[in-house]
Amino acid sequence: ALAFFVCLFTAGNCWLQQGKNGRCQVLYMPGMSREECCRSGRLGTSWTEEDVPNSTLFRWMIFNGGAPNCIPCKETCDNVDCGPGKRCKMNRRSKPRCVCAPDCSNITWKGPVCGSDGKTYKDECALLKAKCKGHPDLDVQYQGKCKKTCRDVLCPGSSTCVVDQTNNAYCVTCNRICPEVTSPEQYLCGNDGIVYASACHLRRATCLLGRSIGVAYEGKCIKAKSCEDIQCSVGKKCLWDARMSRGRCSLCDETCPESRTDEAVCASDNTTYPSECAMKQAACSLGVLLEVKHSGSCNCK
């Protein structure tokens, strides 16, 4: 009877997960009975019976892809707590897995929503799923598809609609108060040719205006005759705005994905480019500022 009792509480090794190869991976604690190991009720926790020396454990982990004869604590979804927004589901290999399943019962708006990442989601539930799957900072900005103009955007609460430099509409909360500037290093020259005391002052002006002003370059605005007079920070190149006779520092290392036929834009030089990205590339190689006049071909309007 004593021998039976000893066998019942064999000390083995507790692991945090069972890999796709069926082996136990990520050692949690050696010298643990199965009962102790499986007490947490955590999905993924597994146990191996072999009481082996540390050198063997190390060899298994490093060279063998984990420990053999892996016994998962949970074989079904019974009493599995996956935490908020997730539920346990048996996968194709009949293993219990925690999957994203946010509670969407309280959502009243059933249409598409624009996320804080600037992407349109078919509904708020789809956004909550994406948030659960690895984007914890994702939130709903406004109802409806993401817009290119503030005209039809209804921002919640006290937030204001602002169009950024890529013409995407965002809902932001305007910061009314900016700290006093003590250092001239904080000065910025805006794309509108106005000097701003700091990035905060520029953001505030952007917010009140309702569209992005953007930074031309760091420091106070200077009366530049060409791009040669403007010093850009590392990684940026000066593009000359002939219409306004001023320069702007821009990032010029963008590689463009394959353009779709519906992405063509008509630029300020009355040339049609396959995409906004291609237009920016052309601007960088020419050293001149190009902006989107309208989407589609220049011949269409």
mmCIF file of N, CA, C and O in Angstrom, residues 140-142 154-161 171-174 176:
data_model
loop_
_atom_site.group_PDB
_atom_site.id
_atom_site.type_symbol
_atom_site.label_atom_id
_atom_site.label_comp_id
_atom_site.label_asym_id
_atom_site.label_seq_id
_atom_site.Cartn_x
_atom_site.Cartn_y
_atom_site.Cartn_z
ATOM 1 N N VAL A 140 -12.127 52.483 -31.036
ATOM 2 C CA VAL A 140 -12.971 53.075 -32.078
ATOM 3 C C VAL A 140 -12.763 54.584 -32.052
ATOM 4 O O VAL A 140 -12.870 55.218 -31.016
ATOM 5 N N GLN A 141 -12.459 55.160 -33.217
ATOM 6 C CA GLN A 141 -12.350 56.625 -33.319
ATOM 7 C C GLN A 141 -13.707 57.251 -33.563
ATOM 8 O O GLN A 141 -14.119 58.157 -32.882
ATOM 9 N N TYR A 142 -14.358 56.742 -34.620
ATOM 10 C CA TYR A 142 -15.689 57.259 -34.961
ATOM 11 C C TYR A 142 -16.455 56.208 -35.747
ATOM 12 O O TYR A 142 -15.870 55.267 -36.287
ATOM 13 N N LEU A 154 -18.354 62.418 -37.290
ATOM 14 C CA LEU A 154 -18.927 62.860 -36.012
ATOM 15 C C LEU A 154 -18.029 62.320 -34.904
ATOM 16 O O LEU A 154 -18.037 61.128 -34.624
ATOM 17 N N CYS A 155 -17.227 63.184 -34.298
ATOM 18 C CA CYS A 155 -16.307 62.728 -33.256
ATOM 19 C C CYS A 155 -17.009 62.631 -31.911
ATOM 20 O O CYS A 155 -17.805 63.504 -31.565
ATOM 21 N N PRO A 156 -16.710 61.575 -31.131
ATOM 22 C CA PRO A 156 -17.381 61.418 -29.828
ATOM 23 C C PRO A 156 -16.834 62.394 -28.786
ATOM 24 O O PRO A 156 -15.681 62.833 -28.863
ATOM 25 N N GLY A 157 -17.688 62.718 -27.810
ATOM 26 C CA GLY A 157 -17.263 63.559 -26.662
ATOM 27 C C GLY A 157 -16.720 64.899 -27.102
ATOM 28 O O GLY A 157 -17.258 65.557 -27.991
ATOM 29 N N SER A 158 -15.605 65.295 -26.482
ATOM 30 C CA SER A 158 -15.039 66.617 -26.762
ATOM 31 C C SER A 158 -13.919 66.544 -27.795
ATOM 32 O O SER A 158 -13.170 67.501 -27.973
ATOM 33 N N SER A 159 -13.776 65.395 -28.479
ATOM 34 C CA SER A 159 -12.693 65.283 -29.460
ATOM 35 C C SER A 159 -13.054 66.019 -30.752
ATOM 36 O O SER A 159 -14.222 66.235 -31.062
ATOM 37 N N THR A 160 -12.027 66.402 -31.479
ATOM 38 C CA THR A 160 -12.172 67.202 -32.692
ATOM 39 C C THR A 160 -11.625 66.422 -33.878
ATOM 40 O O THR A 160 -10.661 65.686 -33.745
ATOM 41 N N CYS A 161 -12.222 66.635 -35.043
ATOM 42 C CA CYS A 161 -11.736 65.964 -36.244
ATOM 43 C C CYS A 161 -10.604 66.768 -36.876
ATOM 44 O O CYS A 161 -10.697 67.983 -37.039
ATOM 45 N N CYS A 171 -9.989 61.559 -35.043
ATOM 46 C CA CYS A 171 -10.601 62.271 -33.917
ATOM 47 C C CYS A 171 -9.561 62.407 -32.817
ATOM 48 O O CYS A 171 -9.044 61.402 -32.332
ATOM 49 N N VAL A 172 -9.244 63.628 -32.441
ATOM 50 C CA VAL A 172 -8.231 63.863 -31.409
ATOM 51 C C VAL A 172 -8.765 64.842 -30.375
ATOM 52 O O VAL A 172 -9.670 65.626 -30.658
ATOM 53 N N THR A 173 -8.188 64.785 -29.187
ATOM 54 C CA THR A 173 -8.548 65.736 -28.143
ATOM 55 C C THR A 173 -7.545 66.872 -28.170
ATOM 56 O O THR A 173 -6.345 66.650 -28.047
ATOM 57 N N CYS A 174 -8.030 68.077 -28.369
ATOM 58 C CA CYS A 174 -7.135 69.232 -28.469
ATOM 59 C C CYS A 174 -6.557 69.587 -27.114
ATOM 60 O O CYS A 174 -7.286 69.713 -26.133
ATOM 61 N N ARG A 176 -5.335 72.287 -24.953
ATOM 62 C CA ARG A 176 -5.516 73.748 -24.952
ATOM 63 C C ARG A 176 -4.314 74.473 -24.352
ATOM 64 O O ARG A 176 -4.051 75.620 -24.665
#
